[in-house]
C-alpha cells in the first residue's frame, strides 16, 4: 500500500511539473495546483483508476462523474494513462474506457478519444509517447496513434497513424515529417497543409505544360 501511495505522489508531482515547465501562463506552482482543471481531473482519475483496478464497484464511476461536473473533463476510470500527461484548458475533453495513453502526451480542449459504436472489448484508441492532439480533434475507434505524432486542431482520425507523422483534416490525412523535435509542445499549430501542397504541385505541373506548349 505504501508503495502505491509513493508511486501516486510521484505521478502527481510529474503532472504538476510538466504543466509548470510547458505552459507559459503558469506563473507559479500554487497557481498550477489551484487553477488548472486538467490537473484536477487527472488527480481524480488516478485515484478512481486505482479503485477501478481493485474492482471496487460504482465508486470509481461516481468520482469520474463528479469530476466531469466540476472540471468539464470526462476520463473513464478504466482508461490507462501514462506519465506526464498534460490536458491544456481541458473543457469538453472525453477519454473512453479502453483508451491507452503513453507518456508525455499533450491534448487540448474539446478532444475526444472515443469509440465508434457499441462494439465490446478494446474499442478506443491507443496513443503512443510524445503525441500532441490539437483542440477539437476526434480520435475514434480501436486505432493506434504511434509515437511522435501531431494531430491538428479539428481533425477526425479513424485510421492508424505511423510514427513521426502529422495528421490534419476530416477524415485525417497523414503527412510525414522530416523533424520530430517534440520539445515545442505548445506549437501544435505549426502543421503542414496537405491540400495546399497538392494544389501547389498541380499548379507547378500546369505551368510546366504551358511552357512545353509554347
mmCIF file with all atom_site columns, C-alpha atoms in Angstrom:
data_model
loop_
_atom_site.group_PDB
_atom_site.id
_atom_site.type_symbol
_atom_site.label_atom_id
_atom_site.label_alt_id
_atom_site.label_comp_id
_atom_site.label_asym_id
_atom_site.label_entity_id
_atom_site.label_seq_id
_atom_site.pdbx_PDB_ins_code
_atom_site.Cartn_x
_atom_site.Cartn_y
_atom_site.Cartn_z
_atom_site.occupancy
_atom_site.B_iso_or_equiv
_atom_site.pdbx_formal_charge
_atom_site.auth_seq_id
_atom_site.auth_comp_id
_atom_site.auth_asym_id
_atom_site.auth_atom_id
_atom_site.pdbx_PDB_model_num
ATOM 1   C CA . UNK A 1 1   ? 0.000   0.000  0.000   1.00 0.00 ? 1   UNK A CA 1
ATOM 2   C CA . UNK A 1 2   ? 2.826   2.398  0.898   1.00 0.00 ? 2   UNK A CA 1
ATOM 3   C CA . UNK A 1 3   ? 4.500   1.783  -2.463  1.00 0.00 ? 3   UNK A CA 1
ATOM 4   C CA . UNK A 1 4   ? 1.224   2.503  -4.257  1.00 0.00 ? 4   UNK A CA 1
ATOM 5   C CA . UNK A 1 5   ? 0.900   5.830  -2.413  1.00 0.00 ? 5   UNK A CA 1
ATOM 6   C CA . UNK A 1 6   ? 4.510   6.752  -3.223  1.00 0.00 ? 6   UNK A CA 1
ATOM 7   C CA . UNK A 1 7   ? 4.021   5.989  -6.930  1.00 0.00 ? 7   UNK A CA 1
ATOM 8   C CA . UNK A 1 8   ? 0.815   8.020  -6.934  1.00 0.00 ? 8   UNK A CA 1
ATOM 9   C CA . UNK A 1 9   ? 2.516   11.019 -5.345  1.00 0.00 ? 9   UNK A CA 1
ATOM 10  C CA . UNK A 1 10  ? 5.382   10.762 -7.837  1.00 0.00 ? 10  UNK A CA 1
ATOM 11  C CA . UNK A 1 11  ? 2.968   10.788 -10.783 1.00 0.00 ? 11  UNK A CA 1
ATOM 12  C CA . UNK A 1 12  ? 1.082   13.796 -9.435  1.00 0.00 ? 12  UNK A CA 1
ATOM 13  C CA . UNK A 1 13  ? 4.377   15.618 -8.883  1.00 0.00 ? 13  UNK A CA 1
ATOM 14  C CA . UNK A 1 14  ? 5.328   14.935 -12.505 1.00 0.00 ? 14  UNK A CA 1
ATOM 15  C CA . UNK A 1 15  ? 1.891   16.079 -13.705 1.00 0.00 ? 15  UNK A CA 1
ATOM 16  C CA . UNK A 1 16  ? 2.341   19.393 -11.872 1.00 0.00 ? 16  UNK A CA 1
ATOM 17  C CA . UNK A 1 17  ? 5.900   19.866 -13.127 1.00 0.00 ? 17  UNK A CA 1
ATOM 18  C CA . UNK A 1 18  ? 5.037   19.241 -16.782 1.00 0.00 ? 18  UNK A CA 1
ATOM 19  C CA . UNK A 1 19  ? 2.350   21.943 -16.646 1.00 0.00 ? 19  UNK A CA 1
ATOM 20  C CA . UNK A 1 20  ? 4.650   24.431 -14.955 1.00 0.00 ? 20  UNK A CA 1
ATOM 21  C CA . UNK A 1 21  ? 7.518   23.710 -17.357 1.00 0.00 ? 21  UNK A CA 1
ATOM 22  C CA . UNK A 1 22  ? 5.491   23.818 -20.576 1.00 0.00 ? 22  UNK A CA 1
ATOM 23  C CA . UNK A 1 23  ? 2.684   26.331 -20.097 1.00 0.00 ? 23  UNK A CA 1
ATOM 24  C CA . UNK A 1 24  ? 3.886   29.959 -20.248 1.00 0.00 ? 24  UNK A CA 1
ATOM 25  C CA . UNK A 1 25  ? 0.666   31.034 -18.488 1.00 0.00 ? 25  UNK A CA 1
ATOM 26  C CA . UNK A 1 26  ? 1.676   29.140 -15.330 1.00 0.00 ? 26  UNK A CA 1
ATOM 27  C CA . UNK A 1 27  ? 3.329   31.738 -13.096 1.00 0.00 ? 27  UNK A CA 1
ATOM 28  C CA . UNK A 1 28  ? 3.988   29.535 -10.068 1.00 0.00 ? 28  UNK A CA 1
ATOM 29  C CA . UNK A 1 29  ? 3.360   26.078 -8.638  1.00 0.00 ? 29  UNK A CA 1
ATOM 30  C CA . UNK A 1 30  ? 0.499   27.228 -6.417  1.00 0.00 ? 30  UNK A CA 1
ATOM 31  C CA . UNK A 1 31  ? -1.335  28.612 -9.440  1.00 0.00 ? 31  UNK A CA 1
ATOM 32  C CA . UNK A 1 32  ? -0.939  25.259 -11.203 1.00 0.00 ? 32  UNK A CA 1
ATOM 33  C CA . UNK A 1 33  ? -2.268  23.344 -8.220  1.00 0.00 ? 33  UNK A CA 1
ATOM 34  C CA . UNK A 1 34  ? -5.273  25.602 -7.655  1.00 0.00 ? 34  UNK A CA 1
ATOM 35  C CA . UNK A 1 35  ? -6.270  26.813 -11.126 1.00 0.00 ? 35  UNK A CA 1
ATOM 36  C CA . UNK A 1 36  ? -5.743  24.012 -13.661 1.00 0.00 ? 36  UNK A CA 1
ATOM 37  C CA . UNK A 1 37  ? -8.830  21.816 -14.199 1.00 0.00 ? 37  UNK A CA 1
ATOM 38  C CA . UNK A 1 38  ? -6.781  19.411 -16.302 1.00 0.00 ? 38  UNK A CA 1
ATOM 39  C CA . UNK A 1 39  ? -4.608  18.671 -13.288 1.00 0.00 ? 39  UNK A CA 1
ATOM 40  C CA . UNK A 1 40  ? -7.637  18.295 -11.005 1.00 0.00 ? 40  UNK A CA 1
ATOM 41  C CA . UNK A 1 41  ? -9.281  15.871 -13.436 1.00 0.00 ? 41  UNK A CA 1
ATOM 42  C CA . UNK A 1 42  ? -6.079  13.863 -13.752 1.00 0.00 ? 42  UNK A CA 1
ATOM 43  C CA . UNK A 1 43  ? -5.575  13.566 -9.985  1.00 0.00 ? 43  UNK A CA 1
ATOM 44  C CA . UNK A 1 44  ? -9.182  12.407 -9.570  1.00 0.00 ? 44  UNK A CA 1
ATOM 45  C CA . UNK A 1 45  ? -8.721  9.954  -12.458 1.00 0.00 ? 45  UNK A CA 1
ATOM 46  C CA . UNK A 1 46  ? -5.575  8.440  -10.934 1.00 0.00 ? 46  UNK A CA 1
ATOM 47  C CA . UNK A 1 47  ? -7.427  7.820  -7.670  1.00 0.00 ? 47  UNK A CA 1
ATOM 48  C CA . UNK A 1 48  ? -10.519 6.425  -9.442  1.00 0.00 ? 48  UNK A CA 1
ATOM 49  C CA . UNK A 1 49  ? -8.345  4.247  -11.692 1.00 0.00 ? 49  UNK A CA 1
ATOM 50  C CA . UNK A 1 50  ? -6.688  2.656  -8.674  1.00 0.00 ? 50  UNK A CA 1
ATOM 51  C CA . UNK A 1 51  ? -10.097 1.841  -7.190  1.00 0.00 ? 51  UNK A CA 1
ATOM 52  C CA . UNK A 1 52  ? -11.179 0.501  -10.586 1.00 0.00 ? 52  UNK A CA 1
ATOM 53  C CA . UNK A 1 53  ? -8.181  -1.837 -10.683 1.00 0.00 ? 53  UNK A CA 1
ATOM 54  C CA . UNK A 1 54  ? -9.103  -3.041 -7.211  1.00 0.00 ? 54  UNK A CA 1
ATOM 55  C CA . UNK A 1 55  ? -12.548 -3.987 -8.626  1.00 0.00 ? 55  UNK A CA 1
ATOM 56  C CA . UNK A 1 56  ? -14.378 -1.629 -6.302  1.00 0.00 ? 56  UNK A CA 1
ATOM 57  C CA . UNK A 1 57  ? -17.860 -1.216 -7.825  1.00 0.00 ? 57  UNK A CA 1
ATOM 58  C CA . UNK A 1 58  ? -19.590 2.069  -8.710  1.00 0.00 ? 58  UNK A CA 1
ATOM 59  C CA . UNK A 1 59  ? -17.363 4.424  -6.682  1.00 0.00 ? 59  UNK A CA 1
ATOM 60  C CA . UNK A 1 60  ? -14.808 4.985  -9.493  1.00 0.00 ? 60  UNK A CA 1
ATOM 61  C CA . UNK A 1 61  ? -17.605 5.988  -11.887 1.00 0.00 ? 61  UNK A CA 1
ATOM 62  C CA . UNK A 1 62  ? -19.104 8.316  -9.277  1.00 0.00 ? 62  UNK A CA 1
ATOM 63  C CA . UNK A 1 63  ? -15.723 10.013 -8.879  1.00 0.00 ? 63  UNK A CA 1
ATOM 64  C CA . UNK A 1 64  ? -15.467 10.334 -12.670 1.00 0.00 ? 64  UNK A CA 1
ATOM 65  C CA . UNK A 1 65  ? -18.966 11.792 -12.871 1.00 0.00 ? 65  UNK A CA 1
ATOM 66  C CA . UNK A 1 66  ? -18.381 14.380 -10.135 1.00 0.00 ? 66  UNK A CA 1
ATOM 67  C CA . UNK A 1 67  ? -15.059 15.334 -11.716 1.00 0.00 ? 67  UNK A CA 1
ATOM 68  C CA . UNK A 1 68  ? -16.782 15.901 -15.055 1.00 0.00 ? 68  UNK A CA 1
ATOM 69  C CA . UNK A 1 69  ? -19.308 18.242 -13.399 1.00 0.00 ? 69  UNK A CA 1
ATOM 70  C CA . UNK A 1 70  ? -16.547 20.247 -11.714 1.00 0.00 ? 70  UNK A CA 1
ATOM 71  C CA . UNK A 1 71  ? -13.908 20.353 -14.477 1.00 0.00 ? 71  UNK A CA 1
ATOM 72  C CA . UNK A 1 72  ? -15.787 19.647 -17.715 1.00 0.00 ? 72  UNK A CA 1
ATOM 73  C CA . UNK A 1 73  ? -13.373 16.766 -18.354 1.00 0.00 ? 73  UNK A CA 1
ATOM 74  C CA . UNK A 1 74  ? -14.560 13.160 -18.509 1.00 0.00 ? 74  UNK A CA 1
ATOM 75  C CA . UNK A 1 75  ? -11.977 10.415 -18.054 1.00 0.00 ? 75  UNK A CA 1
ATOM 76  C CA . UNK A 1 76  ? -13.316 6.904  -17.616 1.00 0.00 ? 76  UNK A CA 1
ATOM 77  C CA . UNK A 1 77  ? -11.570 5.220  -14.664 1.00 0.00 ? 77  UNK A CA 1
ATOM 78  C CA . UNK A 1 78  ? -10.819 2.210  -16.857 1.00 0.00 ? 78  UNK A CA 1
ATOM 79  C CA . UNK A 1 79  ? -8.598  4.210  -19.215 1.00 0.00 ? 79  UNK A CA 1
ATOM 80  C CA . UNK A 1 80  ? -4.829  3.720  -18.952 1.00 0.00 ? 80  UNK A CA 1
ATOM 81  C CA . UNK A 1 81  ? -2.857  6.972  -18.878 1.00 0.00 ? 81  UNK A CA 1
ATOM 82  C CA . UNK A 1 82  ? 0.916   7.237  -18.710 1.00 0.00 ? 82  UNK A CA 1
ATOM 83  C CA . UNK A 1 83  ? 3.207   9.714  -17.025 1.00 0.00 ? 83  UNK A CA 1
ATOM 84  C CA . UNK A 1 84  ? 3.451   13.481 -17.547 1.00 0.00 ? 84  UNK A CA 1
ATOM 85  C CA . UNK A 1 85  ? 0.045   13.717 -19.228 1.00 0.00 ? 85  UNK A CA 1
ATOM 86  C CA . UNK A 1 86  ? -0.988  17.333 -19.868 1.00 0.00 ? 86  UNK A CA 1
ATOM 87  C CA . UNK A 1 87  ? -4.570  18.447 -20.588 1.00 0.00 ? 87  UNK A CA 1
ATOM 88  C CA . UNK A 1 88  ? -4.335  22.120 -21.582 1.00 0.00 ? 88  UNK A CA 1
ATOM 89  C CA . UNK A 1 89  ? -7.522  24.092 -20.775 1.00 0.00 ? 89  UNK A CA 1
ATOM 90  C CA . UNK A 1 90  ? -9.494  20.839 -20.910 1.00 0.00 ? 90  UNK A CA 1
ATOM 91  C CA . UNK A 1 91  ? -13.139 21.851 -21.262 1.00 0.00 ? 91  UNK A CA 1
ATOM 92  C CA . UNK A 1 92  ? -15.053 19.177 -23.182 1.00 0.00 ? 92  UNK A CA 1
ATOM 93  C CA . UNK A 1 93  ? -12.320 16.521 -23.152 1.00 0.00 ? 93  UNK A CA 1
ATOM 94  C CA . UNK A 1 94  ? -13.640 12.938 -23.238 1.00 0.00 ? 94  UNK A CA 1
ATOM 95  C CA . UNK A 1 95  ? -11.441 9.855  -22.761 1.00 0.00 ? 95  UNK A CA 1
ATOM 96  C CA . UNK A 1 96  ? -13.130 6.474  -23.138 1.00 0.00 ? 96  UNK A CA 1
ATOM 97  C CA . UNK A 1 97  ? -12.890 3.326  -21.066 1.00 0.00 ? 97  UNK A CA 1
ATOM 98  C CA . UNK A 1 98  ? -10.402 1.302  -23.131 1.00 0.00 ? 98  UNK A CA 1
ATOM 99  C CA . UNK A 1 99  ? -8.221  4.228  -24.161 1.00 0.00 ? 99  UNK A CA 1
ATOM 100 C CA . UNK A 1 100 ? -4.474  3.772  -23.660 1.00 0.00 ? 100 UNK A CA 1
ATOM 101 C CA . UNK A 1 101 ? -2.278  6.877  -23.462 1.00 0.00 ? 101 UNK A CA 1
ATOM 102 C CA . UNK A 1 102 ? 1.518   6.768  -23.394 1.00 0.00 ? 102 UNK A CA 1
ATOM 103 C CA . UNK A 1 103 ? 3.989   9.096  -21.693 1.00 0.00 ? 103 UNK A CA 1
ATOM 104 C CA . UNK A 1 104 ? 4.487   12.824 -22.378 1.00 0.00 ? 104 UNK A CA 1
ATOM 105 C CA . UNK A 1 105 ? 1.183   13.267 -24.203 1.00 0.00 ? 105 UNK A CA 1
ATOM 106 C CA . UNK A 1 106 ? -0.432  16.680 -24.632 1.00 0.00 ? 106 UNK A CA 1
ATOM 107 C CA . UNK A 1 107 ? -4.090  17.219 -25.532 1.00 0.00 ? 107 UNK A CA 1
ATOM 108 C CA . UNK A 1 108 ? -6.141  20.390 -25.814 1.00 0.00 ? 108 UNK A CA 1
ATOM 109 C CA . UNK A 1 109 ? -9.762  21.331 -25.155 1.00 0.00 ? 109 UNK A CA 1
ATOM 110 C CA . UNK A 1 110 ? -12.712 19.573 -26.849 1.00 0.00 ? 110 UNK A CA 1
ATOM 111 C CA . UNK A 1 111 ? -10.628 16.495 -27.700 1.00 0.00 ? 111 UNK A CA 1
ATOM 112 C CA . UNK A 1 112 ? -12.408 13.142 -27.818 1.00 0.00 ? 112 UNK A CA 1
ATOM 113 C CA . UNK A 1 113 ? -10.602 9.820  -27.534 1.00 0.00 ? 113 UNK A CA 1
ATOM 114 C CA . UNK A 1 114 ? -13.700 7.756  -28.163 1.00 0.00 ? 114 UNK A CA 1
ATOM 115 C CA . UNK A 1 115 ? -15.325 4.722  -29.721 1.00 0.00 ? 115 UNK A CA 1
ATOM 116 C CA . UNK A 1 116 ? -17.317 4.313  -32.918 1.00 0.00 ? 116 UNK A CA 1
ATOM 117 C CA . UNK A 1 117 ? -20.231 2.130  -31.818 1.00 0.00 ? 117 UNK A CA 1
ATOM 118 C CA . UNK A 1 118 ? -21.432 -0.493 -29.390 1.00 0.00 ? 118 UNK A CA 1
ATOM 119 C CA . UNK A 1 119 ? -18.651 -2.997 -30.022 1.00 0.00 ? 119 UNK A CA 1
ATOM 120 C CA . UNK A 1 120 ? -17.224 -4.743 -26.967 1.00 0.00 ? 120 UNK A CA 1
ATOM 121 C CA . UNK A 1 121 ? -13.622 -5.209 -25.930 1.00 0.00 ? 121 UNK A CA 1
ATOM 122 C CA . UNK A 1 122 ? -10.940 -2.730 -26.994 1.00 0.00 ? 122 UNK A CA 1
ATOM 123 C CA . UNK A 1 123 ? -12.919 -0.002 -28.726 1.00 0.00 ? 123 UNK A CA 1
ATOM 124 C CA . UNK A 1 124 ? -10.983 3.194  -28.017 1.00 0.00 ? 124 UNK A CA 1
ATOM 125 C CA . UNK A 1 125 ? -7.673  4.481  -29.388 1.00 0.00 ? 125 UNK A CA 1
ATOM 126 C CA . UNK A 1 126 ? -4.137  3.813  -28.212 1.00 0.00 ? 126 UNK A CA 1
ATOM 127 C CA . UNK A 1 127 ? -1.786  6.793  -28.160 1.00 0.00 ? 127 UNK A CA 1
ATOM 128 C CA . UNK A 1 128 ? 1.975   6.315  -28.065 1.00 0.00 ? 128 UNK A CA 1
ATOM 129 C CA . UNK A 1 129 ? 4.563   8.567  -26.450 1.00 0.00 ? 129 UNK A CA 1
ATOM 130 C CA . UNK A 1 130 ? 5.093   12.245 -27.293 1.00 0.00 ? 130 UNK A CA 1
ATOM 131 C CA . UNK A 1 131 ? 1.731   12.647 -29.015 1.00 0.00 ? 131 UNK A CA 1
ATOM 132 C CA . UNK A 1 132 ? 0.043   16.049 -29.391 1.00 0.00 ? 132 UNK A CA 1
ATOM 133 C CA . UNK A 1 133 ? -3.708  16.267 -30.076 1.00 0.00 ? 133 UNK A CA 1
ATOM 134 C CA . UNK A 1 134 ? -4.931  19.715 -31.118 1.00 0.00 ? 134 UNK A CA 1
ATOM 135 C CA . UNK A 1 135 ? -8.092  21.462 -29.961 1.00 0.00 ? 135 UNK A CA 1
ATOM 136 C CA . UNK A 1 136 ? -11.345 19.873 -31.083 1.00 0.00 ? 136 UNK A CA 1
ATOM 137 C CA . UNK A 1 137 ? -9.723  16.805 -32.622 1.00 0.00 ? 137 UNK A CA 1
ATOM 138 C CA . UNK A 1 138 ? -11.555 13.470 -32.509 1.00 0.00 ? 138 UNK A CA 1
ATOM 139 C CA . UNK A 1 139 ? -9.649  10.191 -32.403 1.00 0.00 ? 139 UNK A CA 1
ATOM 140 C CA . UNK A 1 140 ? -12.159 7.388  -32.778 1.00 0.00 ? 140 UNK A CA 1
ATOM 141 C CA . UNK A 1 141 ? -12.138 3.616  -32.609 1.00 0.00 ? 141 UNK A CA 1
ATOM 142 C CA . UNK A 1 142 ? -9.612  0.918  -31.792 1.00 0.00 ? 142 UNK A CA 1
ATOM 143 C CA . UNK A 1 143 ? -6.749  2.528  -33.688 1.00 0.00 ? 143 UNK A CA 1
ATOM 144 C CA . UNK A 1 144 ? -3.102  3.179  -32.853 1.00 0.00 ? 144 UNK A CA 1
ATOM 145 C CA . UNK A 1 145 ? -1.535  6.620  -32.882 1.00 0.00 ? 145 UNK A CA 1
ATOM 146 C CA . UNK A 1 146 ? 2.191   5.873  -32.829 1.00 0.00 ? 146 UNK A CA 1
ATOM 147 C CA . UNK A 1 147 ? 4.995   7.794  -31.147 1.00 0.00 ? 147 UNK A CA 1
ATOM 148 C CA . UNK A 1 148 ? 5.819   11.411 -32.038 1.00 0.00 ? 148 UNK A CA 1
ATOM 149 C CA . UNK A 1 149 ? 2.546   12.142 -33.822 1.00 0.00 ? 149 UNK A CA 1
ATOM 150 C CA . UNK A 1 150 ? 0.829   15.516 -34.059 1.00 0.00 ? 150 UNK A CA 1
ATOM 151 C CA . UNK A 1 151 ? -2.895  15.740 -34.736 1.00 0.00 ? 151 UNK A CA 1
ATOM 152 C CA . UNK A 1 152 ? -4.062  19.115 -35.983 1.00 0.00 ? 152 UNK A CA 1
ATOM 153 C CA . UNK A 1 153 ? -6.935  21.051 -34.437 1.00 0.00 ? 153 UNK A CA 1
ATOM 154 C CA . UNK A 1 154 ? -10.358 19.907 -35.601 1.00 0.00 ? 154 UNK A CA 1
ATOM 155 C CA . UNK A 1 155 ? -9.108  16.735 -37.274 1.00 0.00 ? 155 UNK A CA 1
ATOM 156 C CA . UNK A 1 156 ? -11.064 13.462 -37.201 1.00 0.00 ? 156 UNK A CA 1
ATOM 157 C CA . UNK A 1 157 ? -8.766  10.439 -37.081 1.00 0.00 ? 157 UNK A CA 1
ATOM 158 C CA . UNK A 1 158 ? -10.249 6.997  -37.743 1.00 0.00 ? 158 UNK A CA 1
ATOM 159 C CA . UNK A 1 159 ? -7.218  5.053  -39.018 1.00 0.00 ? 159 UNK A CA 1
ATOM 160 C CA . UNK A 1 160 ? -3.830  4.048  -37.615 1.00 0.00 ? 160 UNK A CA 1
ATOM 161 C CA . UNK A 1 161 ? -1.116  6.699  -37.775 1.00 0.00 ? 161 UNK A CA 1
ATOM 162 C CA . UNK A 1 162 ? 2.571   5.790  -38.193 1.00 0.00 ? 162 UNK A CA 1
ATOM 163 C CA . UNK A 1 163 ? 5.376   7.282  -36.129 1.00 0.00 ? 163 UNK A CA 1
ATOM 164 C CA . UNK A 1 164 ? 6.743   10.773 -36.749 1.00 0.00 ? 164 UNK A CA 1
ATOM 165 C CA . UNK A 1 165 ? 3.680   11.962 -38.648 1.00 0.00 ? 165 UNK A CA 1
ATOM 166 C CA . UNK A 1 166 ? 1.279   14.856 -38.644 1.00 0.00 ? 166 UNK A CA 1
ATOM 167 C CA . UNK A 1 167 ? -2.458  14.335 -39.233 1.00 0.00 ? 167 UNK A CA 1
ATOM 168 C CA . UNK A 1 168 ? -4.812  17.039 -40.475 1.00 0.00 ? 168 UNK A CA 1
ATOM 169 C CA . UNK A 1 169 ? -8.320  17.227 -41.933 1.00 0.00 ? 169 UNK A CA 1
ATOM 170 C CA . UNK A 1 170 ? -11.613 15.329 -41.952 1.00 0.00 ? 170 UNK A CA 1
ATOM 171 C CA . UNK A 1 171 ? -11.010 12.474 -42.283 1.00 0.00 ? 171 UNK A CA 1
ATOM 172 C CA . UNK A 1 172 ? -7.447  12.824 -41.045 1.00 0.00 ? 172 UNK A CA 1
ATOM 173 C CA . UNK A 1 173 ? -4.714  12.747 -43.669 1.00 0.00 ? 173 UNK A CA 1
ATOM 174 C CA . UNK A 1 174 ? -1.187  11.725 -42.738 1.00 0.00 ? 174 UNK A CA 1
ATOM 175 C CA . UNK A 1 175 ? 1.765   13.965 -43.615 1.00 0.00 ? 175 UNK A CA 1
ATOM 176 C CA . UNK A 1 176 ? 5.197   12.598 -42.780 1.00 0.00 ? 176 UNK A CA 1
ATOM 177 C CA . UNK A 1 177 ? 7.507   15.000 -41.010 1.00 0.00 ? 177 UNK A CA 1
ATOM 178 C CA . UNK A 1 178 ? 11.230  15.407 -41.511 1.00 0.00 ? 178 UNK A CA 1
ATOM 179 C CA . UNK A 1 179 ? 11.810  16.647 -37.979 1.00 0.00 ? 179 UNK A CA 1
ATOM 180 C CA . UNK A 1 180 ? 10.490  15.078 -34.779 1.00 0.00 ? 180 UNK A CA 1
ATOM 181 C CA . UNK A 1 181 ? 11.623  17.539 -32.121 1.00 0.00 ? 181 UNK A CA 1
ATOM 182 C CA . UNK A 1 182 ? 8.873   17.334 -29.501 1.00 0.00 ? 182 UNK A CA 1
ATOM 183 C CA . UNK A 1 183 ? 10.311  19.994 -27.225 1.00 0.00 ? 183 UNK A CA 1
ATOM 184 C CA . UNK A 1 184 ? 7.964   22.599 -28.742 1.00 0.00 ? 184 UNK A CA 1
ATOM 185 C CA . UNK A 1 185 ? 4.890   21.017 -27.207 1.00 0.00 ? 185 UNK A CA 1
ATOM 186 C CA . UNK A 1 186 ? 2.709   24.079 -27.476 1.00 0.00 ? 186 UNK A CA 1
ATOM 187 C CA . UNK A 1 187 ? 3.487   24.738 -31.157 1.00 0.00 ? 187 UNK A CA 1
ATOM 188 C CA . UNK A 1 188 ? 0.943   22.224 -32.453 1.00 0.00 ? 188 UNK A CA 1
ATOM 189 C CA . UNK A 1 189 ? -0.430  24.905 -34.815 1.00 0.00 ? 189 UNK A CA 1
ATOM 190 C CA . UNK A 1 190 ? 2.703   24.594 -36.941 1.00 0.00 ? 190 UNK A CA 1
ATOM 191 C CA . UNK A 1 191 ? 1.475   21.781 -39.132 1.00 0.00 ? 191 UNK A CA 1
ATOM 192 C CA . UNK A 1 192 ? 1.694   21.261 -42.888 1.00 0.00 ? 192 UNK A CA 1
ATOM 193 C CA . UNK A 1 193 ? -1.351  21.641 -45.112 1.00 0.00 ? 193 UNK A CA 1
ATOM 194 C CA . UNK A 1 194 ? -1.556  18.576 -47.425 1.00 0.00 ? 194 UNK A CA 1
ATOM 195 C CA . UNK A 1 195 ? -4.311  20.105 -49.582 1.00 0.00 ? 195 UNK A CA 1
ATOM 196 C CA . UNK A 1 196 ? -2.250  23.209 -50.246 1.00 0.00 ? 196 UNK A CA 1
ATOM 197 C CA . UNK A 1 197 ? 0.770   21.021 -51.040 1.00 0.00 ? 197 UNK A CA 1
ATOM 198 C CA . UNK A 1 198 ? -1.207  19.036 -53.612 1.00 0.00 ? 198 UNK A CA 1
ATOM 199 C CA . UNK A 1 199 ? -2.634  22.220 -55.162 1.00 0.00 ? 199 UNK A CA 1
ATOM 200 C CA . UNK A 1 200 ? 0.853   23.677 -55.413 1.00 0.00 ? 200 UNK A CA 1
ATOM 201 C CA . UNK A 1 201 ? 2.055   20.511 -57.163 1.00 0.00 ? 201 UNK A CA 1
ATOM 202 C CA . UNK A 1 202 ? -0.819  20.689 -59.645 1.00 0.00 ? 202 UNK A CA 1
ATOM 203 C CA . UNK A 1 203 ? -0.141  24.367 -60.245 1.00 0.00 ? 203 UNK A CA 1
ATOM 204 C CA . UNK A 1 204 ? 3.530   23.638 -60.942 1.00 0.00 ? 204 UNK A CA 1
ATOM 205 C CA . UNK A 1 205 ? 2.616   20.834 -63.370 1.00 0.00 ? 205 UNK A CA 1
ATOM 206 C CA . UNK A 1 206 ? 0.216   23.129 -65.212 1.00 0.00 ? 206 UNK A CA 1
ATOM 207 C CA . UNK A 1 207 ? 2.926   25.770 -65.560 1.00 0.00 ? 207 UNK A CA 1
ATOM 208 C CA . UNK A 1 208 ? 5.292   23.132 -66.972 1.00 0.00 ? 208 UNK A CA 1
ATOM 209 C CA . UNK A 1 209 ? 2.660   22.002 -69.500 1.00 0.00 ? 209 UNK A CA 1
ATOM 210 C CA . UNK A 1 210 ? 2.080   25.603 -70.576 1.00 0.00 ? 210 UNK A CA 1
ATOM 211 C CA . UNK A 1 211 ? 5.810   26.149 -71.097 1.00 0.00 ? 211 UNK A CA 1
ATOM 212 C CA . UNK A 1 212 ? 6.089   22.952 -73.163 1.00 0.00 ? 212 UNK A CA 1
ATOM 213 C CA . UNK A 1 213 ? 3.216   24.020 -75.444 1.00 0.00 ? 213 UNK A CA 1
ATOM 214 C CA . UNK A 1 214 ? 4.851   27.364 -76.038 1.00 0.00 ? 214 UNK A CA 1
#
